[in-house]
Amino acid sequence: MPNQPSIPPPSQSPLEKTASNVRRIPVLPVRDTVLFPHAVLPLTVGRESSIQLIESLGEARTIVVAAQLDPRLDAPKPADLHAVGTLATVHKVVRMPNQSRFVFTEGVERVRLLRYTQTEPFMIAEVETLEDAEPAASAGVEALVRNVIGQFQQIVAESQTLSDELRTIAANIDEPSRLVDFVASSLPFLTTDDKQQLLETASIAERLELINKHLAKEIEVQQLRTKIQTEVQDQVQQSQRDYYLREQMKAIQKELGEQDDSQRETDELRQKIDAAGMPEDVKKEALKELARLARMSPMAADYSLTRNYIEWLAILPWAKSSGEKVNINKAREILDEDHYGLKKVKERILDYLSVKELKPDMKGPILCFVGPPGVGKTSLGRSIARALGRKFQRVSLGGMHDEAEIRGHRRTYIGALPGQIIQSIRRAETNDPVIMLDEVDKLGRDFRGDPASALLEALDPEQNFSFRDNYLDVPFDLSKVLFICTANMLDPVPPPLLDRMELIFLQGYSEEEKLHIAVRYLVPRQIKENGITDEQIEFPETALRQIVRHYTREAGVRKLEQVIGTVCRKQARRVVEGNAENLVVTRDVLKEFLGGIQVRVETEVAERVKRPGVAVGLAWTPAGGDILFIEANKMKGKGGFTMTGQIGEVMQESMQAALTWVRSNASSLGLAEDFTKDIDLHIHVPAGAIPKDGPSAGVTMTTVLVSLLTDIPVLPLTAMTGEITLSGNVLPVGGIKEKFLAARRAGVQTIILPAENRQDVEEDLTPEQIEGVSIHYASRIEDVLAVALPLLKARPDTKPAEAEAAVSAVA
């Protein structure tokens, strides 16, 4: 076996050599252990190589115990061991059940490992004894020895793990070297590196100084530990004393029949918490705060804040539901009783009730009613709650800017409260009410946050089962709540919020529907609210039709109800003045009470389209549909084109497209190719103070230009809508029902729509609404002109049969 390189001596201090003391002895590597001379140390031997070493010992039973540099190594090499170890005698070996050995060793002397002569199956090395460097007798050495003994005895006295016998043993040791080795082997707080440094230090004086430093440090740590323990014990004793006295005081008050207010409040809150049916984690938080409240003085600043917080937790309906099983037929009767029409909305609610009956634990849907003002969105929410047998709560979001209005304020703020959603739950006193978030399209946004973003969690069925209000800071289950949002238009609503809601569109009412609503709901309600009776006033159908047609122009019925209320108030005044006769409302009565007619639907369209260059378009607004007059004029000029009427960029582009199509098809319209050379054109869209935009007036602008340039007026009482392309195609548009009803209100008899909007007409309009109006569907602008300008003469090469086949009419 090749010779191993000699291990250099350690750098801590020079070691004395004695060449005559070199011996070959087996080496036992150990982890995190240092054996000192004259110390007895039990070792557990588990490595295969170490077991073979122990088994191979003969009569000599002498080994060298050397500590590993890295205790994590399972198979250390010679280079992985410290250069200084301890010569030891093995007194006893015990075989353990797990095949390991329990070895009792006693240190004899320090040795230095010179050269390893064998590494397999175990290590054998040449070692030499390291003689101690005896110090000269001096007062300094004597002082160090006494100091070490005194500090060691003090540590043993204060320690709970060290035996008191160690104090006597240390006092009886005369040799400084043995004293240091004994103290170092007895102290559990010394690290392996500290012990190895003491083992390798040859100078006894240096050894005494090292152990003295370690003892002084340990005494300081023990004193600090004792101080901390004393302080903690004093606090615990004081707390126990306070608790004992407080319990005695409670017992005395109980015997006397007295009880302080704070204790009474605490007991009441505890009863409320137990009866609230909270989830375990929420109850744990509530009891924690209650215990904190019980320790507070009622005069403390946080007392009222903590009490209010606990009251909020205790009063919320954590486990209280409506519990009423809904009869679907009864729900249908309630919906029909409260609202006329609105078939799609009622069907959706009845679908929800059906699924709820089959799957009671289903999550509540998030509905959003979209429609013009006055069509009954808000009142429909109350009707739905009544049909479901649930409580109804309404939260107005219009103008709300602060995110905390939705999610609440943190408790650290003065006057903090939960958000509107949790407050609505508390007012409803059940965990499954109908909560209407009114005017969701009118939410604000500023430096205080974005309420629309705060609604994302509340209106997401995948998240709102653990909605966390900032004030409560505990999860609350909103999955059973039926949220209903309302909006007039969807443009301001952020797309992520829109994606979480199921949109249900409520279109405006026709004249016949308004009459039904007025007879069934509005007139009886206004008669009752104004303190008169059915015997004192009568609204014939002709009078109501007069009000609908000539005193209101709206998609809903809010203005209609206001006008009916005005008539009822006039009659109430007559009754108070002594004229108690039954009043039959006629046209003359309406003129007397309301003044002259305000909307001339029959004559306005007919009068304004008599001259060429004027046509009626159809527009959609957040308040419903409306008619749109588009006028064009020409004058001598150099081909200029002017567009006015506060129109947006999209509408201006539609005008340019219309002019381009007319110019490119001038010859087929009987116009000169360069007809714009000597004239200027001007298109105006009244009223000029109202902003207007959108592409749906493209066909109307084209018709206006052709009418102006050919000097042919548009067919009377005709309205149209549709987007136009440069090639003359007519594209579909939205808001067909609103536009159609607006045209009917204006007295239009002929309506031209894009061919692709036929399905919208069939689905959204009833035969009663279509009755009396001729609907024409057009896929090309030529189809529109054929209906709107019947006097326009086509070129000889145009095939009339093909043009007529492209137009279809529905009476």
Coordinates of C-alpha atoms in Angstrom, one line a residue, residues 208-766:
L208 CA -6.7 28.2 30.8
E209 CA -7.3 31.5 29.1
L210 CA -9.5 29.9 26.4
I211 CA -11.6 28.0 28.8
N212 CA -11.9 31.0 31.1
K213 CA -13.3 33.1 28.2
H214 CA -15.9 30.4 27.4
L215 CA -16.9 30.1 31.1
A216 CA -17.3 33.9 31.4
K217 CA -19.5 34.0 28.3
E218 CA -21.7 31.2 29.5
I219 CA -22.1 33.0 32.9
E220 CA -23.2 36.1 31.1
V221 CA -25.7 34.2 29.0
Q222 CA -27.1 32.4 32.1
Q223 CA -27.5 35.7 33.9
L224 CA -29.4 37.2 31.0
R225 CA -31.6 34.0 30.7
T226 CA -32.3 34.2 34.4
K227 CA -33.3 37.8 34.1
I228 CA -35.7 37.1 31.2
Q229 CA -37.2 34.1 33.0
T230 CA -37.7 36.2 36.2
E231 CA -39.5 39.0 34.3
V232 CA -41.7 36.5 32.5
Q233 CA -42.5 34.7 35.7
D234 CA -43.4 38.0 37.4
Q235 CA -45.7 38.9 34.5
V236 CA -47.4 35.4 34.6
Q237 CA -47.8 35.7 38.4
Q238 CA -49.4 39.1 38.0
S239 CA -51.7 37.9 35.3
Q240 CA -52.7 34.9 37.5
R241 CA -53.3 37.2 40.4
D242 CA -55.4 39.6 38.4
Y243 CA -57.4 36.6 36.9
Y244 CA -57.9 35.2 40.4
L245 CA -59.1 38.5 41.8
R246 CA -61.4 39.1 38.8
E247 CA -62.9 35.7 39.2
Q248 CA -63.5 36.3 42.9
M249 CA -65.1 39.6 42.1
K250 CA -67.4 37.9 39.6
A251 CA -68.4 35.3 42.1
I252 CA -69.1 38.0 44.7
Q253 CA -71.2 40.1 42.2
K254 CA -73.1 36.9 41.3
E255 CA -73.9 36.2 44.9
L256 CA -75.1 39.8 45.4
G257 CA -77.1 39.8 42.2
E258 CA -75.0 42.5 40.7
Q259 CA -73.1 42.6 37.4
D260 CA -71.2 45.3 35.8
D261 CA -72.2 46.6 32.4
S262 CA -69.0 45.4 30.6
Q263 CA -69.5 41.9 31.9
R264 CA -73.1 41.9 30.9
E265 CA -72.2 43.1 27.4
T266 CA -69.6 40.4 27.1
D267 CA -72.1 37.7 28.1
E268 CA -74.7 39.0 25.6
L269 CA -72.1 39.1 22.8
R270 CA -71.0 35.5 23.6
Q271 CA -74.6 34.3 23.4
K272 CA -75.1 36.1 20.1
I273 CA -71.9 34.5 18.7
D274 CA -73.1 31.0 19.8
A275 CA -76.5 31.6 18.2
A276 CA -75.2 33.1 14.9
G277 CA -74.2 29.8 13.3
M278 CA -70.8 31.1 12.2
P279 CA -68.2 28.9 10.4
E280 CA -65.6 27.6 12.8
D281 CA -62.8 29.9 11.6
V282 CA -65.1 33.0 11.9
K283 CA -66.3 31.9 15.3
K284 CA -62.7 31.5 16.4
E285 CA -61.9 35.0 15.3
A286 CA -65.0 36.4 17.0
L287 CA -64.2 34.6 20.3
K288 CA -60.6 35.9 20.1
E289 CA -61.9 39.5 19.8
L290 CA -64.4 38.9 22.6
A291 CA -61.7 37.7 24.9
R292 CA -59.7 40.8 24.0
L293 CA -62.7 42.9 24.8
A294 CA -63.2 41.3 28.2
R295 CA -59.7 42.3 29.2
M296 CA -60.2 45.9 28.1
S297 CA -61.4 48.8 30.2
P298 CA -64.7 50.3 29.0
M299 CA -62.8 53.6 29.0
A300 CA -60.2 52.4 26.5
A301 CA -60.1 53.9 23.1
D302 CA -60.4 50.6 21.3
Y303 CA -63.3 49.3 23.4
S304 CA -66.2 50.6 21.3
L305 CA -64.4 49.7 18.0
T306 CA -63.9 46.1 19.1
R307 CA -67.4 45.9 20.5
N308 CA -68.9 47.2 17.2
Y309 CA -66.8 44.7 15.2
I310 CA -68.0 41.8 17.3
E311 CA -71.6 43.0 17.0
W312 CA -71.3 43.1 13.2
L313 CA -69.9 39.5 13.2
A314 CA -72.7 38.3 15.5
I315 CA -75.6 40.0 13.7
L316 CA -74.9 38.8 10.2
P317 CA -77.1 35.9 8.9
W318 CA -74.3 33.3 8.5
A319 CA -76.7 30.4 8.4
K320 CA -80.2 32.0 8.1
S321 CA -81.8 31.5 4.7
S322 CA -85.3 32.4 3.5
G323 CA -86.2 28.7 3.6
E324 CA -89.4 29.1 1.6
K325 CA -90.0 26.6 -1.2
V326 CA -91.2 28.5 -4.2
N327 CA -94.1 27.3 -6.3
I328 CA -93.2 28.0 -9.9
N329 CA -96.8 28.6 -10.9
K330 CA -97.3 31.1 -8.1
A331 CA -94.1 32.9 -9.2
R332 CA -95.4 33.2 -12.7
E333 CA -98.6 34.7 -11.4
I334 CA -96.7 37.3 -9.4
L335 CA -94.5 38.3 -12.3
D336 CA -97.5 38.6 -14.6
E337 CA -99.4 40.5 -11.9
D338 CA -96.6 43.1 -11.4
H339 CA -95.4 43.6 -15.0
Y340 CA -96.9 43.6 -18.4
G341 CA -94.8 41.9 -21.2
L342 CA -91.1 41.3 -20.5
K343 CA -91.4 37.7 -21.7
K344 CA -87.6 37.0 -21.8
V345 CA -87.0 38.2 -18.3
K346 CA -89.8 36.2 -16.8
E347 CA -88.7 33.1 -18.7
R348 CA -85.2 33.5 -17.3
I349 CA -86.4 33.8 -13.7
L350 CA -88.7 30.8 -14.1
D351 CA -85.8 28.8 -15.5
Y352 CA -83.7 29.7 -12.4
L353 CA -86.5 28.6 -10.1
S354 CA -86.8 25.3 -11.9
V355 CA -83.1 24.6 -11.6
K356 CA -83.2 25.7 -7.9
E357 CA -85.9 23.2 -7.2
L358 CA -83.8 20.4 -8.8
K359 CA -80.5 21.5 -7.3
P360 CA -81.1 23.4 -4.1
D361 CA -77.4 24.2 -3.5
M362 CA -76.9 25.9 -6.9
K363 CA -75.1 29.3 -7.1
G364 CA -77.1 32.4 -7.7
P365 CA -76.9 33.8 -11.2
I366 CA -75.6 37.3 -11.9
L367 CA -78.2 39.0 -14.1
C368 CA -77.9 42.4 -15.7
F369 CA -81.0 44.2 -17.1
V370 CA -80.1 46.6 -19.9
G371 CA -82.7 49.0 -21.3
P372 CA -83.8 52.6 -21.5
P373 CA -85.1 54.5 -18.5
G374 CA -88.7 53.9 -17.4
V375 CA -89.1 50.3 -18.7
G376 CA -89.3 48.8 -15.2
K377 CA -85.8 47.5 -14.5
T378 CA -85.7 48.4 -10.8
S379 CA -89.4 47.5 -10.1
L380 CA -88.8 44.2 -11.8
G381 CA -86.2 43.4 -9.2
R382 CA -88.7 43.9 -6.4
S383 CA -91.2 41.7 -8.3
I384 CA -88.5 38.9 -8.7
A385 CA -87.8 39.0 -4.9
R386 CA -91.5 38.7 -4.2
A387 CA -91.9 35.8 -6.6
L388 CA -88.9 34.1 -5.0
G389 CA -90.2 34.7 -1.5
R390 CA -86.9 36.5 -0.6
K391 CA -86.0 39.9 0.9
F392 CA -85.1 42.7 -1.5
Q393 CA -82.3 45.2 -1.1
R394 CA -81.3 47.9 -3.5
V395 CA -77.8 49.5 -3.8
S396 CA -77.6 52.6 -5.9
L397 CA -74.2 52.7 -7.7
G398 CA -74.8 55.9 -9.6
G399 CA -72.0 58.4 -8.9
M400 CA -70.2 56.0 -6.5
H401 CA -66.4 56.7 -6.6
D402 CA -65.0 55.1 -3.5
E403 CA -64.0 51.4 -3.6
A404 CA -64.6 51.2 0.2
E405 CA -68.3 51.7 -0.5
I406 CA -68.2 48.1 -2.0
R407 CA -65.6 46.4 0.1
G408 CA -65.7 48.4 3.3
H409 CA -63.1 50.3 5.3
R410 CA -60.4 48.8 7.4
R411 CA -61.1 48.8 11.1
T412 CA -58.1 51.1 11.8
Y413 CA -60.1 54.1 10.4
I414 CA -62.4 56.1 12.6
G415 CA -66.0 55.5 11.7
A416 CA -65.2 52.4 9.6
L417 CA -68.1 50.3 8.3
P418 CA -68.5 47.3 6.1
G419 CA -69.3 47.9 2.4
Q420 CA -72.8 48.2 0.9
I421 CA -73.0 44.5 0.0
I422 CA -72.5 43.3 3.6
Q423 CA -74.7 46.1 4.9
S424 CA -77.5 44.9 2.5
I425 CA -77.0 41.4 3.8
R426 CA -77.4 42.6 7.4
R427 CA -80.6 44.6 6.6
A428 CA -82.1 41.7 4.7
E429 CA -81.4 39.4 7.7
T430 CA -80.9 36.4 5.4
N431 CA -78.0 35.1 3.5
D432 CA -79.9 34.7 0.2
P433 CA -81.7 38.0 -0.6
V434 CA -82.1 39.6 -4.0
I435 CA -79.6 42.5 -4.2
M436 CA -80.1 45.0 -7.0
L437 CA -77.1 46.9 -8.0
D438 CA -78.8 49.8 -9.7
E439 CA -77.1 52.0 -12.4
V440 CA -74.0 49.9 -12.7
D441 CA -73.0 51.8 -15.8
K442 CA -72.8 55.1 -13.9
L443 CA -70.0 54.0 -11.5
G444 CA -67.3 56.6 -11.0
R445 CA -63.5 56.2 -10.7
D446 CA -60.9 58.5 -9.1
F447 CA -58.0 58.5 -6.7
R448 CA -60.0 56.7 -4.0
G449 CA -60.2 53.5 -6.2
D450 CA -62.3 51.8 -8.8
P451 CA -65.6 50.4 -7.5
A452 CA -66.2 48.5 -10.7
S453 CA -63.0 46.5 -10.0
A454 CA -64.1 45.9 -6.5
L455 CA -67.3 44.4 -7.8
L456 CA -65.4 41.7 -9.8
E457 CA -65.0 39.4 -6.8
A458 CA -68.6 39.9 -5.5
L459 CA -70.1 39.2 -8.9
D460 CA -68.0 36.1 -9.8
P461 CA -69.7 32.9 -8.8
E462 CA -66.3 31.2 -8.7
Q463 CA -65.0 33.6 -6.0
N464 CA -67.9 35.1 -4.1
F465 CA -68.4 32.1 -1.9
S466 CA -65.5 33.5 0.2
F467 CA -66.1 37.3 -0.3
R468 CA -63.8 39.1 2.2
D469 CA -64.9 42.6 3.3
N470 CA -62.1 44.9 4.4
Y471 CA -63.9 45.6 7.7
L472 CA -64.9 42.1 8.6
D473 CA -61.6 40.5 7.3
V474 CA -63.3 37.1 7.4
P475 CA -64.8 35.3 4.4
F476 CA -68.6 35.5 3.9
D477 CA -70.5 33.3 1.4
L478 CA -72.4 35.4 -1.2
S479 CA -73.0 32.4 -3.6
K480 CA -76.7 32.2 -2.4
V481 CA -77.4 35.8 -3.2
L482 CA -79.2 36.7 -6.4
F483 CA -77.5 39.7 -7.8
I484 CA -79.4 41.8 -10.4
C485 CA -77.6 44.7 -12.0
T486 CA -79.3 47.4 -14.1
A487 CA -77.8 49.7 -16.8
N488 CA -79.0 52.0 -19.5
M489 CA -76.0 51.3 -21.8
L490 CA -73.1 48.9 -21.7
D491 CA -70.3 51.1 -23.1
P492 CA -69.1 52.5 -19.7
V493 CA -69.1 49.0 -18.1
P494 CA -65.6 47.5 -17.9
P495 CA -65.3 44.3 -20.0
P496 CA -64.2 42.0 -17.1
L497 CA -67.3 43.1 -15.1
L498 CA -69.5 42.7 -18.2
D499 CA -68.1 39.1 -18.7
R500 CA -69.4 38.0 -15.3
M501 CA -73.0 39.1 -15.9
E502 CA -75.8 37.5 -17.9
L503 CA -77.2 40.2 -20.0
I504 CA -81.0 40.5 -20.5
F505 CA -82.1 43.4 -22.7
L506 CA -85.4 45.2 -22.0
Q507 CA -86.6 47.1 -25.1
G508 CA -89.0 50.0 -25.0
Y509 CA -92.8 49.7 -25.1
S510 CA -95.1 50.2 -28.0
E511 CA -98.2 52.4 -27.9
E512 CA -100.5 49.5 -27.2
E513 CA -98.2 48.1 -24.5
K514 CA -98.2 51.6 -22.8
L515 CA -102.0 51.6 -22.9
H516 CA -102.2 48.2 -21.2
I517 CA -99.6 49.3 -18.5
A518 CA -101.4 52.6 -17.9
V519 CA -104.8 50.9 -17.4
R520 CA -103.5 48.1 -15.2
Y521 CA -100.8 49.8 -13.2
L522 CA -100.3 53.5 -13.6
V523 CA -103.8 54.9 -13.4
P524 CA -104.8 52.9 -10.3
R525 CA -101.5 53.8 -8.5
Q526 CA -101.8 57.5 -9.3
I527 CA -105.4 57.6 -8.2
K528 CA -104.5 56.0 -4.9
E529 CA -101.3 58.2 -4.3
N530 CA -103.2 61.4 -4.9
G531 CA -106.0 60.7 -2.5
I532 CA -108.9 60.4 -4.9
T533 CA -111.1 57.4 -5.8
D534 CA -112.2 55.6 -9.0
E535 CA -115.6 57.2 -8.7
Q536 CA -114.1 60.7 -8.9
I537 CA -112.0 60.3 -12.1
E538 CA -112.2 58.2 -15.2
F539 CA -109.5 57.7 -17.9
P540 CA -111.1 56.5 -21.2
E541 CA -108.8 54.7 -23.6
T542 CA -109.0 57.6 -26.0
A543 CA -107.7 60.0 -23.4
L544 CA -104.8 57.6 -22.5
R545 CA -103.9 57.2 -26.2
Q546 CA -103.9 61.0 -26.5
I547 CA -101.5 61.3 -23.6
V548 CA -99.2 58.5 -24.9
R549 CA -99.2 59.9 -28.5
H550 CA -99.1 63.7 -27.9
Y551 CA -97.7 64.4 -24.4
T552 CA -94.9 61.8 -24.2
R553 CA -92.2 60.5 -26.4
E554 CA -90.2 57.9 -24.5
A555 CA -89.3 54.3 -24.5
G556 CA -90.5 53.6 -21.0
V557 CA -93.5 54.8 -19.0
R558 CA -92.0 57.1 -16.4
K559 CA -93.1 60.3 -18.1
L560 CA -96.5 58.8 -18.9
E561 CA -97.0 58.2 -15.2
Q562 CA -96.0 61.7 -14.3
V563 CA -98.5 63.2 -16.8
I564 CA -101.3 60.9 -15.4
G565 CA -100.3 62.0 -11.9
T566 CA -100.6 65.7 -13.0
V567 CA -104.2 65.1 -14.2
C568 CA -105.0 63.3 -10.9
R569 CA -103.6 66.2 -8.9
K570 CA -105.7 68.7 -10.8
Q571 CA -108.8 66.6 -10.0
A572 CA -107.8 66.3 -6.3
R573 CA -107.6 70.1 -6.2
R574 CA -111.1 70.4 -7.8
V575 CA -112.4 67.9 -5.1
V576 CA -110.9 70.0 -2.3
E577 CA -112.4 73.1 -3.8
G578 CA -115.9 71.6 -3.6
N579 CA -116.4 70.1 -7.0
A580 CA -116.7 66.4 -6.3
E581 CA -118.3 65.4 -9.6
N582 CA -116.8 62.5 -11.5
L583 CA -114.3 63.7 -14.0
V584 CA -114.2 62.0 -17.4
V585 CA -110.8 62.9 -19.0
T586 CA -111.2 64.1 -22.6
R587 CA -109.1 65.9 -25.0
D588 CA -110.5 69.2 -23.8
V589 CA -109.7 68.3 -20.2
L590 CA -106.2 67.4 -21.2
K591 CA -105.7 70.7 -23.0
E592 CA -107.0 72.5 -19.9
F593 CA -104.8 70.6 -17.4
L594 CA -101.7 70.0 -19.5
G595 CA -101.7 72.7 -22.2
G596 CA -101.6 72.2 -25.9
I597 CA -100.2 69.0 -27.4
Q598 CA -96.4 68.7 -27.2
V599 CA -95.6 66.0 -29.8
R600 CA -97.1 66.2 -33.3
V601 CA -96.3 62.6 -34.4
E602 CA -98.7 62.5 -37.4
T603 CA -97.6 65.7 -39.1
E604 CA -93.9 66.2 -38.2
V605 CA -92.5 63.5 -40.5
A606 CA -94.9 64.3 -43.4
E607 CA -94.2 68.0 -43.2
R608 CA -90.4 67.8 -43.1
V609 CA -89.9 65.4 -46.0
K610 CA -92.1 67.1 -48.5
R611 CA -89.1 68.7 -50.3
P612 CA -86.3 66.7 -51.9
G613 CA -83.1 66.2 -49.9
V614 CA -84.8 65.2 -46.6
A615 CA -85.2 61.7 -45.2
V616 CA -85.9 60.1 -41.8
G617 CA -83.3 57.8 -40.2
L618 CA -83.6 55.7 -37.1
A619 CA -81.2 56.0 -34.1
W620 CA -80.6 54.2 -30.9
T621 CA -80.0 56.2 -27.7
P622 CA -79.6 55.1 -24.0
A623 CA -83.2 56.5 -23.5
G624 CA -84.5 54.2 -26.3
G625 CA -85.0 54.6 -30.0
D626 CA -85.6 57.9 -31.8
I627 CA -86.1 59.2 -35.3
L628 CA -83.4 61.3 -37.0
F629 CA -84.0 63.8 -39.8
I630 CA -81.1 64.2 -42.3
E631 CA -81.2 67.2 -44.7
A632 CA -79.1 68.0 -47.7
N633 CA -78.8 71.1 -49.8
K634 CA -76.7 72.2 -52.8
M635 CA -75.5 75.5 -54.0
K636 CA -73.2 76.9 -56.7
G637 CA -69.6 76.2 -55.9
K638 CA -66.6 74.1 -56.8
G639 CA -67.3 70.6 -55.5
G640 CA -67.1 71.3 -51.7
F641 CA -68.8 69.0 -49.2
T642 CA -69.9 70.3 -45.8
M643 CA -71.1 68.2 -42.8
T644 CA -72.7 69.7 -39.7
G645 CA -74.9 68.8 -36.7
Q646 CA -72.3 67.9 -34.1
I647 CA -71.7 64.5 -35.7
G648 CA -68.9 62.1 -34.8
E649 CA -66.1 60.7 -37.0
V650 CA -68.0 57.5 -37.8
M651 CA -71.0 59.4 -39.1
Q652 CA -68.8 61.7 -41.1
E653 CA -67.2 58.7 -42.7
S654 CA -70.6 57.3 -43.5
M655 CA -71.5 60.6 -45.3
Q656 CA -68.2 60.4 -47.3
A657 CA -69.0 56.8 -48.3
A658 CA -72.5 57.8 -49.3
L659 CA -71.2 60.6 -51.6
T660 CA -68.6 58.2 -53.1
W661 CA -71.3 55.7 -54.0
V662 CA -73.5 58.3 -55.6
R663 CA -70.6 59.7 -57.6
S664 CA -69.5 56.3 -58.8
N665 CA -73.1 55.4 -59.8
A666 CA -74.0 58.8 -61.2
S667 CA -74.8 57.5 -64.7
S668 CA -77.2 54.8 -63.5
L669 CA -79.0 57.5 -61.4
G670 CA -79.4 59.8 -64.4
L671 CA -76.8 62.3 -63.2
A672 CA -73.8 63.7 -65.0
E673 CA -70.4 62.1 -64.3
D674 CA -69.0 65.4 -63.0
F675 CA -72.1 66.7 -61.3
T676 CA -70.1 68.0 -58.3
K677 CA -67.9 70.2 -60.5
D678 CA -70.1 73.3 -60.2
I679 CA -71.9 72.8 -57.0
D680 CA -71.2 72.5 -53.2
L681 CA -73.1 70.0 -51.1
H682 CA -74.1 70.4 -47.5
I683 CA -75.5 67.7 -45.2
H684 CA -77.0 68.7 -41.8
V685 CA -78.3 66.5 -39.0
P686 CA -80.7 68.4 -36.6
A687 CA -80.7 69.0 -33.7
G688 CA -77.3 70.6 -33.8
A689 CA -76.9 70.7 -30.0
I690 CA -77.1 66.9 -29.6
P691 CA -74.0 64.8 -30.3
K692 CA -74.5 62.1 -32.8
D693 CA -72.4 59.2 -34.1
G694 CA -72.6 55.7 -35.6
P695 CA -72.7 54.1 -39.1
S696 CA -76.4 53.1 -39.1
A697 CA -77.5 56.2 -41.0
G698 CA -75.5 55.3 -44.1
V699 CA -78.5 54.3 -46.3
T700 CA -80.4 57.4 -45.1
M701 CA -77.6 59.7 -46.2
T702 CA -77.3 58.0 -49.6
T703 CA -81.1 58.4 -50.1
V704 CA -80.9 62.1 -49.1
L705 CA -78.1 62.8 -51.6
V706 CA -79.9 60.9 -54.5
S707 CA -83.2 62.7 -53.6
L708 CA -81.5 66.1 -53.6
L709 CA -79.6 65.6 -56.9
T710 CA -82.5 64.0 -58.8
D711 CA -85.0 66.4 -57.3
I712 CA -87.3 63.6 -56.2
P713 CA -88.8 63.7 -52.7
V714 CA -88.7 60.6 -50.4
L715 CA -91.8 58.5 -50.1
P716 CA -93.9 60.1 -47.3
L717 CA -93.9 58.6 -43.8
T718 CA -90.9 56.4 -44.6
A719 CA -87.9 55.8 -42.3
M720 CA -84.8 53.7 -42.8
T721 CA -81.7 52.4 -41.1
G722 CA -78.6 50.4 -42.2
E723 CA -74.9 50.8 -42.8
I724 CA -73.6 51.2 -46.3
T725 CA -70.4 50.1 -48.0
L726 CA -68.6 51.7 -50.9
S727 CA -69.8 48.9 -53.1
G728 CA -73.4 49.6 -52.2
N729 CA -74.1 46.7 -49.8
V730 CA -76.4 47.3 -46.8
L731 CA -75.0 45.9 -43.5
P732 CA -77.0 45.0 -40.4
V733 CA -77.3 47.3 -37.4
G734 CA -78.4 46.9 -33.7
G735 CA -81.3 48.2 -31.7
I736 CA -83.9 47.2 -34.2
K737 CA -86.8 47.0 -31.7
E738 CA -86.1 50.4 -30.2
K739 CA -85.8 52.0 -33.6
F740 CA -89.0 50.3 -34.9
L741 CA -91.0 51.5 -31.8
A742 CA -89.6 55.0 -32.2
A743 CA -90.7 55.0 -35.9
R744 CA -94.2 53.9 -34.9
R745 CA -94.4 56.6 -32.2
A746 CA -93.5 59.1 -34.9
G747 CA -96.3 57.9 -37.3
V748 CA -94.0 56.2 -39.8
Q749 CA -95.8 53.7 -42.1
T750 CA -93.0 52.3 -44.2
I751 CA -89.7 51.1 -42.7
I752 CA -86.6 49.9 -44.6
L753 CA -84.3 47.6 -42.7
P754 CA -81.2 45.5 -43.7
A755 CA -82.0 42.1 -44.9
E756 CA -79.9 40.5 -42.2
N757 CA -82.0 42.1 -39.5
R758 CA -85.1 40.0 -40.5
Q759 CA -84.4 37.6 -37.6
D760 CA -84.4 40.4 -35.0
V761 CA -87.8 41.6 -36.2
E762 CA -89.2 38.0 -36.0
E763 CA -87.8 37.4 -32.5
D764 CA -88.3 40.8 -30.8
L765 CA -91.5 42.2 -32.4
T766 CA -95.0 40.9 -32.0

